[in-house]
Coordinates of C-alpha atoms and ligand atoms in Angstrom, one line a residue:
Chain F
M1 CA 0.1 0.1 0.1
A2 CA 1.4 3.3 -0.9
K3 CA 0.5 6.9 0.1
I4 CA 0.9 8.6 -3.4
A5 CA 0.5 12.4 -3.8
V6 CA 0.2 14.2 -7.1
L7 CA 0.8 17.9 -7.5
V8 CA -1.6 19.8 -9.7
K9 CA -1.7 23.6 -10.6
Q10 CA -4.3 25.8 -12.5
V11 CA -3.0 27.6 -15.5
P12 CA -4.4 29.6 -18.4
D13 CA -5.4 27.2 -21.2
T14 CA -2.5 27.1 -23.5
N15 CA -4.7 28.5 -26.4
S16 CA -5.5 31.5 -24.8
K17 CA -4.3 35.0 -25.4
I18 CA -2.2 36.7 -22.7
I19 CA -3.0 40.2 -21.9
V20 CA -1.1 42.7 -19.8
S21 CA -2.6 45.5 -18.1
G22 CA -0.4 48.2 -16.5
N23 CA 2.5 46.3 -15.1
S24 CA 1.1 42.9 -15.0
V25 CA -0.6 40.0 -16.6
D26 CA -4.3 40.2 -16.4
L27 CA -6.1 36.7 -16.2
S28 CA -9.5 38.0 -15.3
S29 CA -11.2 36.7 -18.7
V30 CA -9.0 33.7 -19.4
K31 CA -10.0 30.1 -19.0
M32 CA -8.1 28.3 -16.5
V33 CA -7.2 24.5 -17.0
M34 CA -5.1 21.7 -15.1
S35 CA -1.4 22.5 -16.4
P36 CA -0.8 20.0 -19.4
Y37 CA 2.0 18.0 -17.6
D38 CA 0.1 17.5 -14.5
E39 CA -2.3 15.3 -16.5
F40 CA 0.7 13.0 -17.1
A41 CA 1.4 13.3 -13.5
V42 CA -2.2 12.1 -12.4
E43 CA -1.8 9.3 -15.0
N44 CA 1.3 7.8 -13.5
A45 CA 0.0 8.2 -9.9
L46 CA -3.1 6.3 -10.8
R47 CA -0.9 3.5 -12.3
H48 CA 1.4 3.6 -9.2
R49 CA -1.9 3.0 -7.2
E50 CA -3.0 0.2 -9.6
S51 CA 0.2 -1.7 -9.0
S52 CA 0.8 -1.3 -5.3
G53 CA -2.8 -0.5 -4.0
G54 CA -3.2 2.7 -1.6
T55 CA -4.5 6.0 -2.3
V56 CA -3.7 9.0 -4.4
T57 CA -4.1 12.5 -3.1
A58 CA -4.1 15.6 -5.5
I59 CA -2.6 18.7 -3.9
T60 CA -2.8 22.1 -5.2
V61 CA -1.5 25.4 -3.5
G62 CA -3.9 28.3 -4.5
G63 CA -7.0 30.2 -4.2
P64 CA -10.7 28.9 -4.1
S65 CA -10.8 29.1 -7.7
S66 CA -8.2 26.6 -8.3
E67 CA -10.5 23.9 -6.8
K68 CA -11.7 23.2 -10.4
V69 CA -8.4 21.3 -11.3
L70 CA -8.9 19.4 -8.2
K71 CA -12.3 18.2 -9.1
D72 CA -11.0 17.4 -12.6
A73 CA -8.3 15.0 -10.9
K74 CA -11.0 13.6 -9.0
A75 CA -13.2 12.8 -11.9
I76 CA -10.2 11.0 -13.4
G77 CA -9.8 9.0 -10.4
V78 CA -7.9 10.2 -7.6
D79 CA -9.1 9.4 -3.9
E80 CA -8.7 12.7 -1.9
I81 CA -8.3 16.2 -2.9
V82 CA -6.5 18.9 -1.0
R83 CA -5.9 22.6 -1.3
V84 CA -3.7 24.5 0.6
D85 CA -4.9 28.0 0.9
C86 CA -2.7 30.5 -0.6
N87 CA -3.7 33.1 -3.0
S88 CA -0.5 35.3 -3.0
Y89 CA 2.7 35.2 -5.0
M90 CA 5.3 32.8 -3.5
D91 CA 8.9 32.4 -4.8
S92 CA 10.0 29.0 -5.5
N93 CA 11.4 28.5 -1.8
A94 CA 8.2 29.7 -0.3
L95 CA 6.0 27.3 -2.6
Q96 CA 8.4 24.4 -2.1
T97 CA 8.5 24.9 1.8
I98 CA 4.6 24.7 2.0
L99 CA 4.5 21.6 -0.3
S100 CA 7.3 19.8 1.4
S101 CA 5.7 20.6 4.9
I102 CA 2.4 19.0 3.9
I103 CA 4.1 15.8 2.1
S104 CA 6.2 15.2 5.1
T105 CA 3.2 15.8 7.9
E106 CA 0.9 13.4 5.8
G107 CA 3.5 10.7 5.3
F108 CA 3.4 10.6 1.5
E109 CA 6.0 8.1 0.1
V110 CA 6.1 9.2 -3.5
V111 CA 5.1 12.5 -5.3
Y112 CA 4.2 13.0 -8.6
C113 CA 4.3 16.2 -10.4
G114 CA 4.3 17.9 -14.1
K115 CA 7.7 18.6 -15.5
S116 CA 7.0 22.1 -15.7
A117 CA 4.0 24.2 -15.1
A118 CA 2.6 26.2 -18.3
D119 CA 2.7 29.5 -16.6
T120 CA 6.3 29.4 -14.8
G121 CA 7.7 27.0 -17.1
A122 CA 10.2 26.7 -14.4
A123 CA 10.6 23.0 -13.6
S124 CA 11.8 23.7 -10.3
T125 CA 9.0 22.5 -8.0
G126 CA 9.8 18.6 -8.4
P127 CA 13.5 18.6 -7.8
G128 CA 13.1 21.5 -5.3
V129 CA 10.5 19.5 -3.2
A130 CA 12.7 16.6 -3.4
E131 CA 15.7 18.3 -1.7
H132 CA 13.6 20.0 0.9
L133 CA 12.5 16.7 1.9
G134 CA 15.9 14.9 1.5
W135 CA 14.5 12.5 -1.2
S136 CA 15.7 11.4 -4.5
S137 CA 13.9 12.6 -7.7
V138 CA 14.0 11.8 -11.2
S139 CA 12.7 14.6 -13.6
N140 CA 11.0 14.6 -17.1
I141 CA 10.0 10.9 -17.2
S142 CA 8.5 9.5 -20.3
D143 CA 7.1 6.1 -18.8
S144 CA 6.9 4.3 -15.5
N145 CA 7.0 0.6 -14.8
F146 CA 5.9 -1.3 -11.7
D147 CA 6.4 -4.8 -12.5
D148 CA 10.0 -5.6 -11.4
G149 CA 10.3 -2.9 -8.5
F150 CA 9.8 0.7 -9.6
S151 CA 11.6 2.3 -12.5
V152 CA 11.0 5.0 -14.9
V153 CA 12.3 6.1 -18.3
A154 CA 14.0 9.5 -18.3
P155 CA 16.4 11.4 -20.7
M156 CA 20.1 10.7 -19.7
N157 CA 23.3 11.9 -21.5
D158 CA 22.8 11.1 -25.1
G159 CA 19.7 8.9 -25.1
N160 CA 16.9 7.6 -22.7
A161 CA 17.6 5.4 -19.7
V162 CA 15.5 3.0 -17.5
I163 CA 16.2 4.3 -14.2
A164 CA 15.5 2.2 -10.9
V165 CA 14.0 4.6 -8.2
S166 CA 13.8 3.8 -4.6
L167 CA 11.2 5.3 -2.6
P168 CA 10.5 8.1 -1.3
A169 CA 11.0 10.0 -4.2
V170 CA 9.6 12.7 -6.3
I171 CA 8.8 12.2 -9.9
S172 CA 8.3 15.0 -12.7
C173 CA 6.5 13.9 -15.6
D174 CA 6.8 14.5 -19.5
K175 CA 4.4 13.5 -21.9
G176 CA 6.4 10.8 -23.7
N177 CA 4.2 7.8 -24.7
T178 CA 1.8 8.2 -21.7
K179 CA -1.8 8.1 -22.7
V180 CA -4.1 9.6 -20.1
R181 CA -7.4 8.2 -19.2
K182 CA -10.3 10.4 -19.7
P183 CA -12.9 11.1 -16.7
N184 CA -16.0 8.6 -17.2
V185 CA -19.6 9.7 -16.3
K186 CA -19.5 8.0 -12.7
G187 CA -16.0 10.1 -11.9
I188 CA -17.7 13.2 -13.2
M189 CA -20.7 12.6 -11.0
Q190 CA -18.2 11.6 -7.8
A191 CA -16.3 14.7 -8.4
K192 CA -19.3 16.9 -8.3
R193 CA -20.3 15.6 -4.7
A194 CA -16.5 15.5 -3.6
S195 CA -15.5 17.9 -0.9
V196 CA -12.3 19.6 -1.0
D197 CA -10.2 19.4 2.0
V198 CA -8.8 22.8 2.5
R199 CA -5.8 23.4 4.6
S200 CA -4.3 27.0 5.8
C201 CA -0.8 27.7 5.8
D202 CA 1.9 30.3 6.6
I203 CA 3.5 31.8 3.7
P204 CA 7.4 31.7 4.1
P205 CA 9.0 35.1 3.2
T206 CA 9.9 35.8 -0.2
S207 CA 13.3 36.8 -1.6
V208 CA 12.1 36.9 -5.3
N209 CA 10.1 40.2 -6.2
I210 CA 8.2 40.5 -9.3
I211 CA 8.9 44.2 -10.6
S212 CA 7.0 44.0 -13.7
Q213 CA 5.4 41.6 -16.4
S214 CA 5.0 42.7 -20.1
L215 CA 4.5 41.4 -23.4
P216 CA 7.6 40.2 -25.3
P217 CA 8.8 43.1 -27.8
A218 CA 7.0 42.8 -31.2
K219 CA 9.2 41.2 -33.8
P220 CA 9.7 43.6 -36.8
A221 CA 7.9 42.5 -39.7
G222 CA 9.9 39.7 -41.6
K223 CA 10.5 39.5 -45.3
K224 CA 8.0 37.5 -47.3
F225 CA 8.7 35.8 -50.9
E226 CA 6.1 34.3 -53.0
G227 CA 7.4 31.0 -54.9
G228 CA 9.9 28.3 -54.0
Q229 CA 12.7 29.6 -56.3
N230 CA 13.0 32.4 -53.8
A231 CA 14.6 29.9 -51.4
S232 CA 17.8 30.9 -52.9
E233 CA 17.4 34.5 -51.8
V234 CA 16.5 33.5 -48.5
A235 CA 19.9 31.3 -48.3
R236 CA 21.7 34.5 -49.4
L237 CA 20.2 36.6 -46.7
L238 CA 21.0 33.7 -43.9
R239 CA 24.5 34.3 -45.0
D240 CA 24.7 38.1 -45.8
E241 CA 22.2 39.8 -43.6
A242 CA 21.9 37.0 -40.6
N243 CA 25.4 36.0 -40.6
I244 CA 24.4 32.4 -39.9
I245 CA 25.8 30.5 -42.8
Chain R
M1 CA 27.6 42.9 -4.7
T2 CA 28.0 39.3 -4.0
D3 CA 30.3 36.6 -5.4
T4 CA 29.1 34.5 -8.3
I5 CA 29.5 30.7 -9.0
V6 CA 29.0 29.4 -12.3
I7 CA 28.4 25.7 -12.8
A8 CA 30.0 24.7 -16.1
E9 CA 27.9 23.2 -18.5
L10 CA 29.0 19.7 -20.0
N11 CA 28.1 18.1 -22.9
K12 CA 29.5 14.7 -24.4
G13 CA 32.3 15.0 -21.9
K14 CA 33.5 18.5 -22.9
V15 CA 32.8 22.0 -21.6
H16 CA 30.0 23.3 -23.6
P17 CA 30.5 26.9 -25.3
T18 CA 27.6 28.1 -23.5
T19 CA 29.7 28.2 -20.2
G20 CA 31.2 31.4 -21.7
E21 CA 27.9 32.9 -21.7
L22 CA 27.3 32.2 -18.3
V23 CA 30.7 33.7 -17.3
V24 CA 29.5 36.9 -19.0
A25 CA 26.0 36.8 -17.2
A26 CA 28.1 36.2 -13.8
G27 CA 29.9 39.5 -14.4
M28 CA 26.6 41.3 -14.3
M29 CA 25.6 40.0 -11.1
G30 CA 28.5 40.1 -8.7
N31 CA 32.1 40.9 -8.9
S32 CA 34.1 37.8 -8.3
C33 CA 33.3 34.7 -10.4
T34 CA 34.4 31.2 -9.5
V35 CA 33.6 28.5 -12.0
I36 CA 32.9 24.8 -11.0
V37 CA 33.4 22.1 -13.3
P38 CA 31.8 18.9 -12.3
C39 CA 33.7 16.0 -14.0
S40 CA 35.3 12.9 -13.8
D41 CA 38.5 13.7 -15.4
S42 CA 39.9 16.9 -14.7
S43 CA 41.5 17.5 -18.1
V44 CA 37.9 18.7 -19.3
A45 CA 38.7 22.2 -17.6
D46 CA 41.4 23.0 -19.9
S47 CA 39.3 24.4 -22.6
I48 CA 38.2 27.4 -20.2
S49 CA 41.5 27.7 -18.6
S50 CA 42.2 31.2 -20.6
T51 CA 38.6 32.4 -20.7
S52 CA 38.6 36.1 -19.3
G53 CA 36.2 37.2 -16.4
I54 CA 36.9 34.0 -14.3
D55 CA 38.7 34.4 -11.0
K56 CA 38.8 31.0 -10.0
I57 CA 38.3 27.5 -11.6
I58 CA 37.3 24.7 -9.1
V59 CA 37.6 21.3 -11.0
A60 CA 35.1 19.2 -8.9
K61 CA 36.3 15.7 -9.6
S62 CA 33.9 12.6 -8.7
D63 CA 32.9 9.6 -10.4
I64 CA 29.5 10.6 -9.7
F65 CA 29.6 13.1 -12.6
S66 CA 29.8 10.3 -15.1
S67 CA 26.0 10.2 -15.2
Y68 CA 23.4 12.5 -13.7
D69 CA 21.7 11.9 -10.3
A70 CA 19.9 15.0 -9.0
S71 CA 20.4 14.5 -5.3
G72 CA 24.1 13.0 -5.6
W73 CA 25.1 16.1 -8.0
C74 CA 23.5 18.5 -5.8
S75 CA 25.1 17.4 -2.5
A76 CA 28.5 16.8 -4.2
I77 CA 28.5 20.4 -5.9
D78 CA 27.0 22.1 -2.8
S79 CA 29.7 20.9 -0.5
I80 CA 32.4 22.6 -2.5
S81 CA 30.5 25.7 -3.8
P82 CA 31.2 29.0 -1.9
N83 CA 28.2 31.2 -1.0
G84 CA 26.8 33.6 -3.4
I85 CA 24.6 33.5 -6.7
I86 CA 24.9 30.4 -8.3
I87 CA 24.6 30.6 -12.4
T88 CA 23.7 27.5 -14.5
S89 CA 22.7 27.0 -18.1
A90 CA 19.1 26.6 -18.6
S91 CA 19.4 23.0 -20.3
P92 CA 16.9 20.6 -18.8
Q93 CA 19.3 18.8 -16.7
S94 CA 20.9 22.0 -15.3
K95 CA 17.6 23.4 -14.5
D96 CA 16.9 20.4 -12.4
L97 CA 20.3 20.8 -10.7
A98 CA 19.7 24.5 -10.1
A99 CA 16.2 23.9 -8.5
R100 CA 17.8 21.3 -6.2
L101 CA 20.9 23.4 -5.2
A102 CA 18.4 26.3 -4.3
A103 CA 16.5 24.2 -2.3
R104 CA 19.5 22.8 -0.5
R105 CA 20.4 26.4 0.4
K106 CA 16.8 27.3 1.2
I107 CA 17.2 30.1 -1.4
S108 CA 15.2 30.5 -4.4
V109 CA 15.7 29.7 -8.0
V110 CA 14.9 31.9 -11.2
Q111 CA 15.0 29.7 -14.3
D112 CA 15.5 30.8 -18.1
V113 CA 16.8 34.0 -17.7
V114 CA 17.2 36.2 -20.9
A115 CA 18.1 39.5 -19.8
I116 CA 19.8 41.1 -16.9
E117 CA 19.7 44.6 -16.2
N118 CA 21.0 46.4 -12.8
G119 CA 20.7 43.0 -11.3
N120 CA 17.2 42.6 -12.1
L121 CA 16.2 39.3 -14.2
T122 CA 14.1 38.7 -17.2
S123 CA 12.4 35.5 -18.1
P124 CA 9.8 34.3 -20.3
I125 CA 6.3 33.2 -18.6
Y126 CA 3.3 31.5 -20.2
S127 CA 5.5 29.9 -22.6
G128 CA 6.7 33.3 -23.9
K129 CA 3.8 34.9 -24.3
A130 CA 4.8 37.5 -21.6
M131 CA 8.0 38.4 -20.1
Q132 CA 8.8 38.8 -16.2
T133 CA 11.1 40.9 -14.6
V134 CA 12.2 40.2 -10.8
S135 CA 14.6 41.6 -8.3
L136 CA 16.6 39.4 -5.9
N137 CA 17.0 40.3 -2.1
G138 CA 19.9 38.1 -1.4
D139 CA 21.3 35.1 -2.9
A140 CA 19.5 32.8 -5.6
V141 CA 20.2 30.3 -8.1
I142 CA 19.7 31.5 -11.7
S143 CA 19.6 29.4 -14.9
I144 CA 20.5 31.2 -18.2
R145 CA 19.1 30.5 -21.7
Q146 CA 21.7 29.8 -24.2
N147 CA 22.5 32.0 -27.1
V148 CA 21.1 35.1 -25.6
F149 CA 24.4 36.6 -23.8
D150 CA 27.8 37.1 -25.8
S151 CA 30.5 34.5 -24.8
A152 CA 33.4 36.0 -22.7
P153 CA 36.4 36.4 -24.6
Q154 CA 39.9 34.9 -24.3
G155 CA 42.6 36.5 -22.4
G156 CA 42.1 35.5 -18.5
S157 CA 44.3 33.5 -16.2
P158 CA 42.1 32.1 -13.6
E159 CA 43.7 30.2 -10.7
V160 CA 42.8 26.5 -11.0
S161 CA 42.3 24.1 -8.2
V162 CA 41.1 20.4 -8.3
M163 CA 39.1 19.2 -5.4
D164 CA 37.5 15.7 -5.0
A165 CA 33.7 16.0 -4.4
S166 CA 31.5 13.2 -3.1
G167 CA 27.8 12.7 -2.9
N168 CA 25.2 9.8 -2.6
V169 CA 23.6 8.5 -5.6
T170 CA 20.0 7.6 -4.9
T171 CA 18.8 6.4 -8.4
A172 CA 20.5 3.7 -10.8
V173 CA 20.5 3.7 -14.4
K174 CA 19.3 0.0 -15.3
E175 CA 19.7 0.2 -18.9
L176 CA 20.3 2.9 -21.7
I177 CA 17.7 2.7 -24.2
S178 CA 19.8 4.1 -27.3
R179 CA 18.3 6.9 -29.0
A180 CA 16.2 6.3 -32.2
S181 CA 18.2 8.5 -34.3
E182 CA 22.1 9.2 -34.4
R183 CA 21.4 12.7 -35.1
L184 CA 21.9 15.9 -33.0
D185 CA 19.1 16.4 -30.6
V186 CA 17.2 19.7 -31.1
S187 CA 17.8 20.7 -27.5
E188 CA 21.6 20.7 -28.4
A189 CA 21.6 22.2 -31.9
N190 CA 22.3 25.8 -33.0
I191 CA 20.3 25.4 -36.3
I192 CA 17.0 23.5 -36.3
I193 CA 14.8 22.4 -39.3
S194 CA 11.5 21.2 -38.4
G195 CA 8.7 19.7 -40.4
G196 CA 4.8 19.7 -39.7
R197 CA 2.0 17.9 -40.9
G198 CA 2.4 19.6 -44.5
M199 CA 5.2 17.3 -45.0
G200 CA 2.8 14.9 -46.1
S201 CA 4.3 11.6 -44.9
P202 CA 7.3 10.5 -42.6
E203 CA 9.4 9.5 -45.6
N204 CA 9.4 13.2 -46.8
F205 CA 11.5 14.1 -43.6
S206 CA 14.4 12.8 -45.5
H207 CA 14.3 15.9 -47.4
L208 CA 14.8 17.9 -44.1
E209 CA 17.5 15.6 -43.1
K210 CA 19.6 16.3 -46.2
I211 CA 19.4 20.3 -45.4
A212 CA 20.3 19.4 -41.7
D213 CA 23.2 17.2 -42.8
T214 CA 24.4 20.3 -45.0
L215 CA 24.0 22.6 -42.2
G216 CA 24.8 20.8 -39.3
A217 CA 21.5 21.2 -38.1
A218 CA 19.0 19.0 -36.0
V219 CA 15.7 17.8 -37.3
G220 CA 12.5 18.7 -35.4
A221 CA 9.0 18.3 -35.6
S222 CA 5.5 19.6 -34.7
R223 CA 3.1 17.6 -32.6
A224 CA 0.8 16.9 -35.3
A225 CA 3.7 15.2 -37.4
V226 CA 4.7 13.3 -33.9
D227 CA 1.2 12.2 -33.3
T228 CA 0.3 11.3 -36.7
W229 CA 3.3 9.3 -37.8
D230 CA 4.8 6.5 -35.5
D231 CA 8.4 7.2 -37.1
I232 CA 8.6 10.6 -35.9
P233 CA 9.6 10.3 -32.2
H234 CA 8.4 12.5 -29.5
S235 CA 12.0 13.3 -28.9
M236 CA 11.7 15.4 -32.0
Q237 CA 8.6 17.4 -31.0
V238 CA 9.2 21.1 -30.4
G239 CA 6.5 23.2 -28.4
Q240 CA 4.4 23.3 -25.1
T241 CA 4.4 19.7 -24.7
G242 CA 7.8 19.0 -26.6
K243 CA 11.0 20.8 -26.3
T244 CA 11.8 24.4 -25.8
V245 CA 14.5 25.6 -28.0
N246 CA 16.5 28.5 -28.7
P247 CA 18.6 28.1 -31.7
N248 CA 20.3 30.9 -34.0
L249 CA 18.3 29.6 -36.8
Y250 CA 14.9 27.7 -36.9
I251 CA 13.2 26.6 -40.2
A252 CA 9.6 25.6 -40.2
V253 CA 8.5 23.8 -43.1
G254 CA 4.7 22.9 -43.5
I255 CA 4.1 24.2 -40.1
S256 CA 1.2 26.3 -39.4
G257 CA 2.3 28.0 -36.3
A258 CA -0.1 27.1 -33.8
I259 CA 0.4 29.0 -30.2
Q260 CA 1.8 25.6 -28.8
H261 CA 4.2 25.2 -31.3
L262 CA 5.5 28.9 -30.9
A263 CA 5.9 28.3 -27.4
G264 CA 8.6 26.1 -28.0
M265 CA 10.7 28.1 -30.7
R266 CA 9.4 31.8 -30.8
S267 CA 12.7 33.0 -29.0
S268 CA 14.9 31.5 -31.9
K269 CA 17.0 34.2 -33.1
Y270 CA 16.0 33.9 -36.8
I271 CA 13.0 32.0 -38.0
V272 CA 12.4 30.8 -41.5
A273 CA 8.9 29.6 -42.7
I274 CA 8.4 27.7 -45.8
N275 CA 4.3 27.1 -46.0
K276 CA 2.1 26.9 -49.0
D277 CA -0.8 29.0 -47.4
P278 CA 0.2 32.7 -47.5
D279 CA -1.9 33.4 -44.0
A280 CA -0.5 30.8 -42.1
P281 CA 0.2 32.3 -38.8
I282 CA 3.9 31.1 -38.8
F283 CA 4.7 33.9 -41.2
Q284 CA 3.9 36.6 -38.4
H285 CA 6.9 35.3 -36.8
A286 CA 9.1 34.5 -39.6
D287 CA 12.0 36.7 -40.3
Y288 CA 12.2 35.3 -43.9
G289 CA 9.0 33.7 -45.1
I290 CA 8.6 31.6 -48.4
V291 CA 5.1 30.8 -49.6
A292 CA 5.4 27.7 -51.6
S293 CA 5.1 24.3 -51.3
W294 CA 8.1 22.5 -49.7
E295 CA 8.3 20.4 -52.7
E296 CA 9.2 23.4 -54.8
A297 CA 11.2 25.2 -52.0
L298 CA 13.3 22.5 -50.1
P299 CA 15.4 21.7 -53.5
V300 CA 16.3 25.3 -54.1
L301 CA 17.0 25.8 -50.5
Q302 CA 19.2 22.6 -50.6
S303 CA 21.2 23.5 -53.6
S304 CA 21.8 27.2 -52.6
L305 CA 23.0 26.1 -49.1
S306 CA 25.3 23.5 -50.3
A307 CA 27.0 25.8 -52.7
M308 CA 27.6 28.3 -49.7
M309 CA 29.4 25.6 -47.6
Ligands
FAD401 C1 -2.3 21.1 -24.6 C2 -1.8 21.2 -26.2 C3 -0.2 21.0 -26.1 C4 0.0 21.1 -27.5 N1 1.6 21.0 -27.6 C5 2.3 21.0 -28.8 C6 3.7 21.0 -29.1 O1 4.3 20.9 -28.1 N2 4.1 21.2 -30.3 C7 3.2 21.4 -31.4 O2 3.9 21.6 -32.5 N3 1.9 21.3 -31.2 C8 1.4 21.3 -30.1 N4 0.1 21.2 -29.9 C9 -0.8 21.1 -31.2 C10 -0.9 22.5 -31.9 O3 -2.2 23.1 -31.4 C11 -1.3 22.2 -33.5 O4 -2.2 21.3 -33.5 C12 0.1 21.6 -34.1 O5 1.1 22.4 -33.9 C13 -0.1 21.6 -35.7 O6 1.0 21.0 -36.4 P1 1.5 21.4 -37.9 O7 1.7 22.8 -37.8 O8 2.2 20.7 -38.3 O9 0.0 21.0 -38.5 P2 -1.0 21.8 -39.3 O10 -1.7 22.9 -38.3 O11 -2.0 21.0 -39.9 O12 -0.4 22.6 -40.3 C14 0.2 22.1 -41.5 C15 0.6 23.3 -42.3 O13 1.4 22.6 -43.5 C16 1.2 23.5 -44.6 N5 1.1 22.7 -45.7 C17 0.6 21.8 -46.1 N6 1.1 21.1 -47.4 C18 2.3 21.7 -47.6 C19 3.1 21.5 -48.5 N7 3.2 20.8 -49.4 N8 4.3 22.5 -48.6 C20 4.2 23.4 -47.6 N9 3.3 23.7 -46.6 C21 2.2 22.8 -46.7 C22 -0.5 24.0 -44.3 O14 -0.6 25.3 -45.2 C23 -0.5 24.2 -42.9 O15 0.0 25.6 -42.5 C24 -0.6 21.3 -28.6 C25 -1.9 21.6 -28.5 C26 -2.5 21.3 -27.0 C27 -4.1 21.6 -27.1
AMP402 N1 0.8 26.0 -6.6 C1 1.1 24.7 -7.0 N2 0.3 23.7 -6.3 C2 0.4 22.5 -6.7 N3 1.4 22.2 -7.5 C3 2.3 22.9 -8.1 C4 2.1 24.5 -7.9 N4 3.1 24.9 -8.8 C5 3.8 24.0 -9.1 N5 3.1 22.7 -8.9 C6 3.6 21.5 -9.4 O1 5.0 21.7 -10.0 C7 5.2 21.3 -11.3 C8 6.2 22.1 -11.8 O2 6.1 23.6 -11.8 P1 7.2 24.6 -12.0 O3 8.2 24.4 -11.1 O4 6.2 25.9 -11.6 O5 7.3 24.6 -13.5 C9 3.7 21.7 -11.8 O6 3.4 20.9 -13.1 C10 2.8 20.9 -10.6 O7 3.0 19.5 -10.7

């Protein structure tokens, strides 16, 4: 029996347009979804439970509106859903301190998370939480196997490697060949009724402060040519104008 | 100003050229720069021993560095690294190490830095749809994207010392699954040529490979190509759920330019698009666009490039 946690985060749908007003990004009219890689984390967590028995708990750190991603995880099949109530900005150390504290007090043995969140793109949380806990970690896994001990497939030097992992560990998940299951009707009904376990926390002090958020500088319009024969002109520009060739 | 510590980027047993860019970034963050070279053979550090801007090189020698183990590398490097701002490259492995080093020291990490101004750090957020600038209050670990800073010139004579490092490995490689193709990986390449659904079939990627061979480039793909054709592995995918790349030149062939594809390549220095649809969104991001079918454009591109090399 394993006590399994999966970290999920709410982020803007990757199709959405990001708007900046004043000095910061304005998400008020953006559709929010579970960060894409977290879907693979949920899938791997459920496979782990299927092989060893036990429970999967989905955890998010966020405000009340982020409970939707917990309900989504519940609909796919996790057992418990927990929201650590915190709606303000946290730097990586603050977030990881909060996460590692709940993970150690609840006695989880393995934690799955996304390889990076679609908003930060940081890829810091998995390895960072592991270090806070003194656990091992493997990042960017593309597959997992529970038949002969626990092993994962992850990029290593020049290729992919099968890596044996001893627990406790934090596993950050890439897409790879993982096919995620979709919620069924029963799951969706259960998720509707499920109640979120809300925890409070003290936010540790932050040492990285946001000064501004802005749109990336617009790229000057490029040169556009009609017809394949112009590929020779583009090759010349790559040499003479861009100095690349 | 604090001290800075650069963790040299290693690739195939050599110091990667981006390390010189990290040294330049270090010069913007602090006044004294120590470079730590994690290796199992101390001669690899020779290639940076006359780089200017480095005060001290610590060659961290350990068998542990022959294969990546996050926890082991972190404890080994932490044990020999002085206090200060630690700077790594933003390759996937180094971002992982950066996050662990920060957590070990109970400081924060700022990933994917693309600009430094007065000690403030700018990184892309929302997959490059916006930029965020932060200030640091105290030490931190920062990772720097490749190809955005100039490289440090030659002409330095840093003091070099060799130290034995040790750490505990907690994961074990059972088996290496060799890479499907012997080609350069998109995450390592300075030039990438990628194909999308518009290539029509996986066999047609051979036309991209020919150009890649001429340029010393890697071949990438859109998700539509990876999902549609089994012969195009996920390791080639560029974008939101694939790899984020930052090459000098990105050539997109038969790729429409969906926002999730742009997420992985929009920060490339130069972008060339070949697409038969003049309204394809990719053209809004291309420095040079060619409205044509690839069947028409690629042979011309191939022969012009070959003539230049
Ligand atoms: C959560 C999520 C994550 C995603 N992650 C990624 C990702 O990581 N990477 C990614 O790429 N996509 C990703 N996508 C998918 C993305 O939205 C697009 O569907 C995909 O990028 C389209 O690929 P494409 O441009 O090859 O295909 P299409 O959009 O079908 O475009 C094909 C293009 O080829 C052109 N064409 C056709 N024939 C020719 C010819 N003979 N010569 C020249 N041009 C021709 C057409 O004009 C068209 O523009 C993601 C989507 C979601 C929802
Ligand atoms: N606020 C959060 N609550 C829960 N999980 C999170 C949170 N932030 C990040 N994570 C997890 O950590 C992963 C990597 O995030 P990041 O380090 O921000 O790229 C995400 O995919 C989530 O699995």
